[in-house]
XYZ file of C-alpha atoms in Angstrom:
695
model
C -112.839 20.675 2.659
C -109.525 21.475 4.350
C -108.679 24.626 6.298
C -106.975 26.424 3.421
C -109.874 25.730 1.050
C -112.323 27.072 3.603
C -110.243 30.227 4.062
C -110.056 30.819 0.315
C -113.797 30.357 -0.134
C -114.462 32.843 2.670
C -112.164 35.364 1.007
C -113.877 35.159 -2.376
C -117.250 35.583 -0.681
C -115.952 38.582 1.271
C -114.764 40.275 -1.921
C -118.333 40.640 -3.132
C -119.130 42.629 0.001
C -116.018 44.788 0.250
C -116.349 46.293 -3.217
C -119.880 47.570 -2.629
C -118.921 50.433 -0.284
C -116.828 53.593 -0.285
C -114.517 53.827 2.695
C -111.013 54.517 3.936
C -108.482 51.957 2.771
C -105.063 50.979 4.038
C -101.970 52.369 2.346
C -98.338 52.347 3.412
C -96.665 55.275 1.668
C -93.354 55.751 3.392
C -91.858 58.016 0.742
C -94.905 60.035 -0.238
C -93.828 63.244 1.452
C -90.409 63.139 -0.192
C -91.566 62.744 -3.780
C -91.851 65.730 -6.084
C -94.163 66.230 -9.019
C -92.971 64.624 -12.209
C -94.811 67.292 -14.187
C -91.935 69.775 -13.753
C -90.552 70.357 -17.245
C -87.946 72.575 -18.834
C -89.575 75.476 -20.667
C -88.073 76.039 -24.108
C -88.730 79.187 -26.094
C -90.273 78.965 -29.529
C -87.003 80.215 -31.066
C -85.014 77.178 -29.925
C -84.551 74.633 -32.707
C -84.028 71.081 -31.438
C -82.737 68.230 -33.583
C -82.728 64.494 -32.873
C -79.431 63.175 -34.232
C -78.721 59.478 -34.747
C -75.073 58.542 -35.302
C -74.188 55.064 -36.552
C -71.110 53.308 -37.850
C -70.960 51.709 -41.272
C -72.528 48.536 -39.881
C -75.563 50.452 -38.651
C -74.619 50.235 -34.965
C -75.452 53.189 -32.742
C -72.422 55.269 -31.693
C -72.280 56.609 -28.136
C -69.719 58.664 -26.246
C -69.654 61.765 -28.455
C -69.599 65.225 -26.866
C -70.939 68.638 -27.821
C -67.522 69.598 -29.206
C -67.580 66.644 -31.628
C -70.495 68.088 -33.624
C -70.787 70.809 -36.235
C -74.252 72.203 -36.967
C -75.070 74.465 -39.913
C -78.234 76.496 -40.526
C -78.393 77.528 -44.198
C -74.649 76.799 -44.427
C -73.846 79.049 -41.443
C -72.145 77.434 -38.439
C -74.280 77.607 -35.284
C -73.470 77.501 -31.584
C -74.939 74.352 -30.014
C -76.593 75.695 -26.867
C -78.281 72.448 -25.811
C -76.739 68.968 -25.891
C -77.656 65.614 -24.388
C -77.326 61.892 -25.098
C -80.574 59.978 -24.690
C -80.568 56.200 -24.178
C -83.602 54.307 -25.488
C -82.304 50.755 -25.771
C -85.087 48.192 -25.737
C -85.037 44.668 -24.390
C -84.949 41.135 -25.677
C -87.188 38.681 -23.908
C -85.392 35.491 -22.978
C -87.645 32.477 -22.870
C -90.108 30.529 -24.941
C -92.183 32.301 -27.540
C -95.432 31.811 -25.627
C -94.214 33.788 -22.615
C -95.202 37.414 -22.835
C -93.417 40.128 -20.873
C -95.646 42.512 -18.944
C -94.499 46.136 -18.783
C -95.845 49.125 -16.817
C -99.289 49.913 -18.202
C -99.172 53.673 -17.584
C -96.271 56.130 -17.540
C -95.736 59.818 -16.817
C -94.115 62.416 -19.055
C -90.857 62.067 -17.133
C -90.761 58.309 -17.761
C -91.135 58.458 -21.562
C -88.106 57.201 -23.500
C -89.473 56.534 -26.981
C -92.655 57.526 -28.785
C -93.275 55.077 -31.634
C -96.240 55.311 -34.003
C -96.801 52.412 -36.410
C -98.921 53.516 -39.367
C -99.945 50.306 -41.134
C -101.180 51.511 -44.518
C -103.721 48.790 -45.299
C -105.079 51.034 -48.067
C -101.911 50.284 -50.041
C -100.937 46.740 -49.042
C -101.671 43.270 -50.336
C -103.181 40.762 -47.865
C -99.931 38.848 -47.415
C -98.139 42.096 -46.518
C -100.776 42.907 -43.897
C -100.349 39.517 -42.239
C -96.551 39.840 -42.370
C -96.778 43.263 -40.730
C -99.095 41.862 -38.089
C -96.508 39.263 -37.076
C -93.825 41.961 -36.961
C -95.937 44.064 -34.587
C -96.767 41.124 -32.331
C -93.060 40.325 -32.048
C -92.299 43.953 -31.187
C -94.962 44.116 -28.473
C -93.926 40.848 -26.846
C -90.138 40.981 -27.129
C -88.879 44.431 -28.192
C -91.109 46.932 -26.438
C -89.382 48.397 -23.382
C -90.346 50.314 -20.235
C -90.815 53.969 -21.183
C -92.183 53.199 -24.660
C -95.342 55.017 -25.730
C -96.737 53.239 -28.785
C -99.584 53.593 -31.279
C -100.782 51.224 -34.027
C -102.860 53.094 -36.592
C -104.403 51.880 -39.883
C -105.472 54.726 -42.228
C -108.300 52.476 -43.446
C -109.955 52.828 -40.042
C -110.328 50.664 -36.966
C -111.636 50.525 -33.430
C -111.494 53.835 -31.580
C -110.335 52.426 -28.240
C -107.235 50.871 -29.768
C -106.177 53.900 -31.807
C -104.371 55.673 -28.993
C -100.840 56.129 -27.711
C -100.317 53.782 -24.806
C -97.757 51.799 -22.864
C -100.361 49.091 -22.205
C -99.427 45.998 -24.205
C -102.978 44.677 -23.949
C -104.282 47.621 -25.983
C -101.538 47.182 -28.568
C -102.071 43.428 -28.943
C -105.730 44.089 -29.639
C -104.845 46.813 -32.148
C -102.428 44.524 -34.009
C -104.872 41.632 -33.936
C -107.568 43.753 -35.565
C -105.537 44.689 -38.646
C -107.291 43.383 -41.742
C -106.535 43.542 -45.482
C -108.498 46.321 -47.105
C -107.812 45.644 -50.772
C -107.325 42.468 -52.771
C -105.206 43.352 -55.763
C -102.222 41.974 -57.634
C -100.996 45.454 -58.601
C -97.320 46.221 -58.197
C -98.493 49.340 -56.334
C -101.726 48.099 -54.692
C -104.547 50.624 -54.822
C -108.281 50.920 -55.257
C -109.586 52.331 -58.512
C -112.851 53.272 -60.203
C -111.322 52.246 -63.519
C -113.449 49.842 -65.484
C -110.626 48.736 -67.740
C -109.641 45.089 -68.208
C -108.456 43.433 -65.034
C -110.156 45.815 -62.605
C -111.184 43.977 -59.477
C -114.844 43.544 -58.686
C -116.327 46.402 -56.742
C -113.507 48.754 -57.654
C -111.108 47.072 -55.245
C -108.039 47.340 -57.454
C -106.788 48.756 -60.721
C -105.690 46.882 -63.842
C -102.884 44.544 -62.940
C -99.489 45.830 -63.857
C -100.876 48.944 -65.535
C -101.021 52.536 -64.429
C -104.768 52.304 -64.083
C -106.513 55.610 -63.638
C -109.869 57.180 -64.250
C -111.406 56.774 -67.725
C -110.231 59.576 -69.961
C -107.074 60.112 -67.901
C -103.727 59.741 -69.607
C -100.600 58.503 -67.890
C -99.726 60.713 -64.928
C -103.055 62.476 -64.795
C -101.535 65.459 -66.615
C -104.119 65.715 -69.414
C -106.966 64.416 -67.301
C -107.922 64.097 -63.706
C -106.676 61.396 -61.325
C -108.779 58.392 -60.496
C -111.052 59.751 -57.705
C -110.901 56.638 -55.537
C -107.137 56.200 -55.756
C -106.582 59.905 -55.101
C -108.967 59.846 -52.127
C -107.100 56.904 -50.581
C -103.719 58.620 -50.948
C -105.084 61.802 -49.401
C -106.628 59.755 -46.601
C -103.240 58.178 -45.847
C -101.530 61.583 -45.851
C -104.293 63.039 -43.671
C -103.726 60.202 -41.199
C -100.024 61.051 -41.103
C -100.812 64.746 -40.578
C -103.168 64.041 -37.680
C -100.600 61.704 -36.181
C -97.904 64.390 -36.349
C -100.226 66.857 -34.596
C -100.705 64.348 -31.777
C -96.986 63.518 -31.501
C -95.964 67.175 -31.434
C -97.137 67.487 -27.827
C -95.343 64.375 -26.597
C -91.859 64.197 -25.044
C -89.054 61.804 -25.965
C -87.662 60.551 -29.270
C -90.602 60.598 -31.712
C -90.508 57.886 -34.364
C -93.075 57.240 -37.058
C -92.876 53.786 -38.657
C -94.763 53.848 -41.951
C -95.488 50.290 -43.102
C -96.727 50.349 -46.680
C -96.116 49.163 -50.232
C -96.212 52.815 -51.244
C -98.591 54.954 -53.258
C -98.421 56.756 -56.574
C -97.833 60.478 -56.112
C -97.592 61.500 -59.762
C -100.698 59.568 -60.774
C -102.757 61.125 -57.977
C -101.204 64.614 -58.169
C -100.343 64.559 -54.454
C -96.612 65.332 -54.563
C -97.180 68.743 -52.965
C -99.352 67.162 -50.248
C -96.536 64.807 -49.262
C -94.164 67.785 -49.106
C -96.548 69.506 -46.688
C -96.665 66.375 -44.530
C -92.863 66.240 -44.437
C -92.669 69.932 -43.486
C -95.160 69.347 -40.673
C -93.096 66.390 -39.421
C -89.870 68.410 -39.349
C -91.537 71.181 -37.336
C -92.782 68.598 -34.822
C -89.422 66.724 -34.656
C -91.055 63.512 -35.890
C -88.696 61.169 -37.747
C -90.282 58.675 -40.137
C -88.904 55.294 -41.104
C -90.540 53.473 -44.011
C -90.804 49.690 -44.216
C -91.963 47.949 -47.391
C -93.274 44.564 -46.178
C -93.659 42.964 -49.605
C -90.065 41.693 -49.704
C -88.225 41.090 -52.961
C -90.356 41.761 -56.038
C -88.919 40.347 -59.296
C -91.233 42.645 -61.322
C -91.634 39.970 -63.964
C -94.556 37.831 -65.017
C -96.284 35.756 -62.374
C -98.852 32.979 -62.368
C -101.502 35.532 -61.373
C -101.068 37.500 -64.621
C -103.675 36.614 -67.221
C -103.674 37.249 -70.954
C -106.221 40.039 -70.466
C -103.877 41.721 -67.998
C -100.874 41.541 -70.315
C -102.655 42.616 -73.479
C -100.923 42.734 -76.854
C -97.671 44.376 -75.767
C -95.670 42.419 -73.186
C -92.891 45.028 -73.171
C -95.259 47.873 -72.292
C -96.885 45.728 -69.631
C -93.540 45.092 -67.909
C -92.420 48.722 -68.340
C -95.604 49.948 -66.677
C -95.104 47.486 -63.844
C -91.574 48.775 -63.232
C -92.780 52.398 -63.384
C -95.481 51.608 -60.837
C -92.920 50.030 -58.549
C -90.467 52.943 -58.785
C -93.194 55.501 -58.142
C -94.480 53.651 -55.087
C -90.930 53.333 -53.746
C -90.323 57.063 -54.253
C -93.129 57.996 -51.852
C -91.704 55.760 -49.114
C -88.124 56.876 -49.693
C -88.973 60.598 -49.724
C -90.969 60.456 -46.486
C -88.130 58.692 -44.673
C -85.065 60.530 -45.967
C -86.540 64.040 -45.780
C -87.504 63.611 -42.109
C -84.184 62.062 -41.038
C -85.098 58.371 -41.161
C -84.386 55.419 -43.441
C -86.262 53.293 -45.928
C -86.077 49.509 -45.366
C -86.927 47.444 -48.446
C -86.136 44.384 -50.558
C -86.141 41.961 -47.640
C -88.494 39.076 -47.015
C -87.688 39.357 -43.297
C -89.748 42.397 -42.315
C -88.812 41.902 -38.650
C -85.154 42.483 -39.523
C -85.957 45.970 -40.808
C -87.700 46.875 -37.563
C -84.855 45.401 -35.508
C -82.337 47.528 -37.421
C -84.520 50.586 -36.868
C -84.670 49.964 -33.120
C -80.935 49.320 -32.892
C -80.181 52.516 -34.787
C -82.378 54.471 -32.380
C -81.142 52.790 -29.203
C -79.430 56.100 -28.472
C -79.636 59.553 -29.996
C -78.194 62.998 -29.461
C -80.418 65.988 -28.804
C -78.878 69.181 -30.209
C -80.407 72.617 -29.839
C -79.505 76.054 -31.176
C -81.088 79.491 -31.315
C -81.177 81.228 -34.711
C -80.034 84.816 -34.901
C -82.516 87.528 -33.966
C -84.969 88.100 -36.790
C -84.228 84.752 -38.436
C -87.549 83.233 -37.318
C -88.686 84.343 -40.745
C -91.267 81.736 -41.738
C -88.992 80.283 -44.416
C -87.520 76.812 -44.809
C -83.983 76.504 -43.429
C -81.593 73.762 -44.511
C -79.781 72.048 -41.658
C -76.597 70.011 -41.839
C -74.974 68.119 -38.955
C -71.573 66.418 -39.083
C -69.129 64.788 -36.680
C -65.739 66.494 -36.889
C -62.992 64.361 -38.377
C -65.120 61.193 -38.528
C -66.065 60.515 -42.162
C -66.612 56.869 -41.189
C -69.732 57.771 -39.179
C -73.217 58.200 -40.628
C -75.278 61.085 -39.229
C -79.061 60.855 -39.669
C -81.048 64.043 -39.107
C -83.900 65.913 -40.689
C -82.880 68.074 -43.623
C -84.267 71.304 -42.264
C -87.074 73.160 -40.520
C -89.592 75.862 -41.240
C -88.994 78.873 -39.010
C -92.597 79.435 -38.057
C -94.981 78.576 -35.248
C -98.028 76.399 -35.784
C -101.277 78.272 -35.234
C -103.634 76.558 -32.781
C -106.604 74.865 -34.404
C -110.168 75.120 -33.247
C -111.870 77.396 -30.769
C -110.304 77.285 -27.290
C -112.460 76.211 -24.341
C -113.430 79.275 -22.303
C -113.403 77.466 -18.934
C -109.708 76.847 -18.082
C -110.511 74.201 -15.458
C -112.654 72.265 -17.914
C -109.948 72.547 -20.574
C -107.363 71.289 -18.086
C -109.515 68.294 -17.170
C -110.216 67.360 -20.806
C -106.541 67.563 -21.719
C -105.415 65.564 -18.678
C -107.978 62.773 -18.906
C -107.438 62.330 -22.664
C -103.646 62.356 -22.442
C -101.815 59.036 -22.918
C -99.520 60.136 -20.072
C -100.758 59.990 -16.512
C -100.339 62.744 -13.915
C -99.080 61.946 -10.427
C -99.287 65.271 -8.607
C -101.823 63.210 -6.662
C -100.971 59.528 -6.822
C -103.874 57.307 -7.908
C -104.174 53.557 -8.257
C -107.079 52.376 -10.402
C -108.040 48.701 -10.463
C -111.042 47.267 -12.329
C -112.354 43.865 -11.252
C -115.042 41.728 -12.809
C -117.028 38.717 -11.700
C -120.372 37.194 -12.565
C -123.742 37.298 -10.860
C -125.864 34.272 -9.973
C -127.346 34.521 -13.488
C -123.845 34.380 -15.026
C -124.065 38.027 -16.080
C -120.795 39.999 -15.785
C -120.438 43.103 -13.682
C -117.457 45.346 -13.063
C -116.272 47.051 -9.899
C -113.652 49.807 -9.980
C -111.465 50.605 -6.989
C -109.802 54.032 -7.017
C -107.181 54.498 -4.313
C -106.146 58.113 -3.620
C -102.866 58.838 -1.849
C -103.839 61.431 0.766
C -100.249 62.226 1.767
C -99.957 64.717 -1.107
C -103.158 66.581 -0.289
C -103.111 69.971 1.444
C -105.697 69.686 4.202
C -106.914 72.808 5.977
C -107.053 72.521 9.783
C -110.182 74.240 11.085
C -112.214 73.817 14.302
C -110.417 70.624 15.263
C -111.031 68.977 11.882
C -109.068 68.542 8.671
C -110.881 69.665 5.554
C -110.266 69.350 1.838
C -112.280 69.179 -1.358
C -111.581 66.877 -4.317
C -113.168 66.872 -7.759
C -113.453 63.300 -9.080
C -114.450 62.495 -12.681
C -114.341 59.287 -14.663
C -115.278 57.584 -17.911
C -115.729 53.992 -19.043
C -115.072 53.619 -22.785
C -115.949 50.581 -24.891
C -113.978 49.143 -27.811
C -115.688 51.509 -30.269
C -114.413 54.504 -28.325
C -117.892 55.301 -26.967
C -118.461 56.251 -23.322
C -120.773 53.711 -21.662
C -120.525 55.307 -18.223
C -119.384 58.664 -16.890
C -119.627 60.522 -13.625
C -118.378 63.635 -11.882
C -118.728 64.477 -8.212
C -117.065 66.346 -5.385
C -115.646 64.736 -2.254
C -115.940 67.061 0.754
C -113.489 65.743 3.339
C -114.129 66.748 6.951
C -111.956 64.424 9.048
C -111.384 64.042 12.757
C -107.701 64.010 13.820
C -107.555 60.221 14.190
C -109.189 59.662 10.805
C -106.904 62.271 9.267
C -103.757 60.529 10.534
C -105.085 57.228 9.245
C -105.835 58.740 5.840
C -102.308 60.136 5.500
C -100.779 56.687 5.854
C -103.552 54.505 4.460
C -105.158 56.642 1.770
C -108.740 57.032 0.537
C -110.790 54.548 -1.470
C -113.650 55.236 -3.873
C -115.611 52.464 -5.591
C -118.119 52.208 -8.417
C -120.121 49.214 -9.671
C -121.375 48.842 -13.240
C -123.246 46.119 -15.091
C -121.565 45.553 -18.459
C -121.686 43.331 -21.502
C -118.753 41.121 -22.500
C -116.089 43.187 -24.233
C -113.026 45.352 -23.757
C -113.298 48.558 -21.762
C -110.930 51.311 -20.723
C -111.394 53.266 -17.507
C -110.072 56.820 -17.174
C -110.073 58.719 -13.882
C -109.306 62.343 -12.987
C -108.855 63.841 -9.506
C -108.150 67.522 -8.785
C -107.662 69.188 -5.413
C -109.603 72.442 -5.285
C -107.219 74.360 -3.006
C -103.891 73.569 -4.694
C -104.985 72.652 -8.219
C -102.957 69.441 -8.031
C -104.044 66.736 -10.453
C -103.904 62.967 -10.561
C -105.000 60.766 -13.458
C -105.148 57.020 -13.988
C -106.352 54.606 -16.647
C -106.682 50.861 -16.967
C -108.035 48.257 -19.355
C -110.324 45.356 -18.576
C -111.298 42.534 -20.948
C -114.555 40.962 -19.807
C -115.114 37.560 -21.456
C -118.394 36.023 -22.488
C -118.900 33.761 -19.510
C -121.679 31.864 -21.278
C -119.594 30.917 -24.315
C -117.495 27.803 -24.849
C -114.196 29.692 -24.578
C -112.012 29.080 -21.532
C -111.797 32.339 -19.575
C -110.872 33.725 -16.176
C -112.230 36.277 -13.749
C -110.049 39.029 -12.346
C -107.410 38.011 -9.812
C -108.196 38.968 -6.222
C -105.467 39.321 -3.598
C -105.513 39.488 0.197
C -103.267 38.886 3.186
C -105.862 38.222 5.872
C -106.044 34.517 5.162
C -102.309 33.849 5.190
C -100.401 32.423 8.134
C -99.062 35.840 9.194
C -101.248 38.656 7.790
C -99.590 41.368 9.916
C -96.245 40.755 8.206
C -97.572 42.140 4.911
C -98.093 45.623 6.368
C -101.038 47.996 6.117
C -100.794 48.356 2.345
C -101.723 44.783 1.496
C -105.321 45.585 0.634
C -107.143 44.701 -2.555
C -106.997 48.270 -3.880
C -103.303 48.872 -3.081
C -101.489 45.526 -3.194
C -98.340 46.878 -1.507
C -96.726 44.107 0.513
C -93.772 44.028 2.876
C -90.682 42.184 1.749
C -90.619 38.597 3.002
C -94.396 38.405 3.489
C -97.002 36.480 1.515
C -100.453 36.984 0.049
C -103.271 34.804 -1.199
C -104.719 35.099 -4.696
C -108.020 33.764 -5.995
C -109.903 33.676 -9.278
C -112.728 31.900 -11.056
C -112.275 29.701 -14.143
C -115.149 29.691 -16.615
C -116.140 27.160 -19.297
C -113.714 24.321 -18.624
C -114.276 21.172 -20.630
C -115.461 18.192 -18.576
C -115.826 14.562 -19.538
C -117.848 11.705 -18.092
C -120.664 11.595 -15.606
C -118.359 12.792 -12.818
C -117.522 15.949 -14.830
C -113.792 15.398 -14.567
C -111.611 18.233 -15.839
C -107.976 18.336 -16.944
C -107.062 21.854 -15.903
C -103.537 22.973 -15.071
C -102.379 26.287 -13.622
C -99.045 28.114 -13.760
C -97.962 31.313 -12.022
C -95.189 33.713 -12.951
C -93.929 36.912 -11.361
C -92.525 39.558 -13.705
C -90.429 42.610 -12.970
C -89.851 45.244 -15.685
C -90.972 42.732 -18.286
C -88.692 39.880 -17.165
C -89.747 36.771 -15.270
C -88.188 36.623 -11.794
C -90.205 33.565 -10.809
C -91.739 30.875 -13.023
C -93.758 28.166 -11.335
C -94.358 24.710 -12.733
C -97.669 23.706 -14.230
C -99.768 21.898 -11.640
C -103.321 20.540 -11.491
C -105.976 23.096 -10.596
C -107.300 22.675 -7.071
C -111.085 22.956 -7.245
C -112.496 24.677 -4.160
C -115.866 24.157 -2.548
C -118.528 26.407 -4.000
C -117.443 25.705 -7.577
C -119.964 24.808 -10.259
C -117.999 22.335 -12.359
C -117.286 22.805 -15.213
C -118.866 26.210 -15.879
C -117.468 28.075 -12.833
C -114.483 26.760 -10.882
C -112.969 28.586 -7.905
C -109.233 28.202 -7.353
C -106.195 30.089 -6.076
C -102.974 29.867 -4.136
C -100.472 31.687 -1.927
C -97.472 33.632 -3.235
C -94.359 33.775 -1.047
C -92.500 37.047 -1.665
C -89.298 35.887 0.010
C -86.318 38.143 -0.661
C -87.840 40.032 -3.614
C -86.314 43.541 -3.632
C -88.657 46.538 -3.335
C -90.150 47.265 -6.758
C -93.280 46.944 -8.896
C -94.231 43.452 -10.080
C -96.889 41.610 -12.061
C -98.492 38.343 -10.991
C -99.466 36.336 -14.064
C -101.752 33.302 -13.820
C -102.182 31.014 -16.832
C -104.715 28.179 -16.969
C -104.420 25.323 -19.478
C -107.269 22.987 -20.422
C -105.629 19.744 -21.541
C -108.990 18.325 -22.640
C -109.080 20.826 -25.498
C -105.667 19.692 -26.782
C -104.502 22.133 -29.503
C -107.703 24.152 -29.497
C -106.985 27.903 -29.453
C -109.498 28.152 -26.618
C -107.389 25.881 -24.403
C -105.348 28.629 -22.700
C -106.472 31.635 -20.653
C -104.223 34.210 -19.011
C -104.850 36.862 -16.360
C -102.557 39.230 -14.466
C -102.535 41.814 -11.686
C -99.935 44.322 -10.515
C -98.507 44.498 -7.004
C -95.578 46.122 -5.208
C -92.999 45.019 -2.669
C -91.724 47.601 -0.190
């Protein structure tokens, strides 16, 4: 074993000891005292009406450079004074590189960093299986190549899904899991796919679809449900979809930035289910919350003729009526998608087999938008619907997209308010998709395995003490912090929670050290394989300042046959010049001086070995990413197996990263391991990453 291998082995062994205590930790925070809270927001009165305006040319390209004086805004045909005006840029990115290279973006953002809020509602209740899979590919492409820093995104199926993944987030790992869990809910050949209790000819087994090409419906119901009642199952599914949209709008109402809803569906039948009024209510709610919906029909071109899947029982005795009903179904399903989009200021993308193109056009159209605000005359906040019209003076060649109006009323709060304001503040902050940095926190979960190959997780919470208001008393520096946290599994259930108070009573030397190096709190938890999210909340008692943090950890089944990796551990102590990295180069902070270096280590589980000598064919590649783009891409090289490894089940490896002339910024170290022995097996690649900063 050479010197470097020995150093690396010592470091991995030391990591097991360092995470078991709570102590002061190093932190270099040169600008901490100069930063201000990013929670400062502009207060807008309830009587200010704000409109998101998208202006495009005839080719659908976003138009920039317009001024306040270029716009005319009418409220119920009366010209209004535009009191608020701004141009917001939300242009995304295009990843350059091979399709297997993902771009890592910041995993948590504050309210001031939000650029776009995008909610994808994938209506699996009204989609054929092939449309679900097509939508899944569209979402994966968006996450990996179109999502940009400042995006807050949600993927939501009305048919239900895993609680952990149904949340707004900037964490691509959460979104990839949400997209990967989309599943077809119905298996029907209907032009407007839906579930039905109808027992007529052609109904799918188990009520999972209505008669093919017919209007379907509940027995005894005539066309349109006018002389009878709608099919209960079809009506319930439509109302469930609309309820999902309503709940989504309520959640988006509180969020900043351009708020886009992307409704991916083959549409639903409003007339047949008597839900036209319900859709109107959803649209009114969206306009009040400034949520713009775009509809995407993923089915592509539909010839609406006979297909090989149509049987004689489906067609019946009258081919003409069969085809007429099919066309009526199609038009009615398209109407629901078109109405939702146009009446909220969006567009409806249809009749294209390239569903990604529709999303790309949507993103291009919204790469910039104008925010216009006006105050109605006194007494005009009358609870009625007001029609709004926006135009660009003297530019008939430009297309202005905006919602058609607003209801001049305030939403009444739902539910009983929490009587304890501090408890209410904590619940709101820790459940928010946006983090608070009044107190700066850095939360890092790590996992390894025990001697029995059982996984356990250690969380490191670093608290920046430079923003705390210590009280000097009797030669000591005192402060009190409330610390609360939750660990949530993939079902959305809390598997661990805690709340305690940190009473700080520091000597002058310790106080000075804490200001520059910060505070560290740790917690160890035995867990099962699975995906977990950690959420942390810290509040200073004296000032009321708040800090929140969240992070995701995917703990693999270390006893399975799937290639997997432990967390990545970093340190500077075992490099040639550890002092050059500065005081912030600890495991919990990972803030390194420019031009320095740090070591990284990890364990590889379940490699495939051949022969009596247990020879493996593992290769490793490292990349460094900045704002989603690779700034360094290493070559694939054979994995160096360090002493202490248990080949092939547990292999220790690592390396040293030279920071060189990297400019100060936040980065991501990505390590990918390839098992060549598995060839094209999907289990042949494992990827892990960790954030760090250069200062």
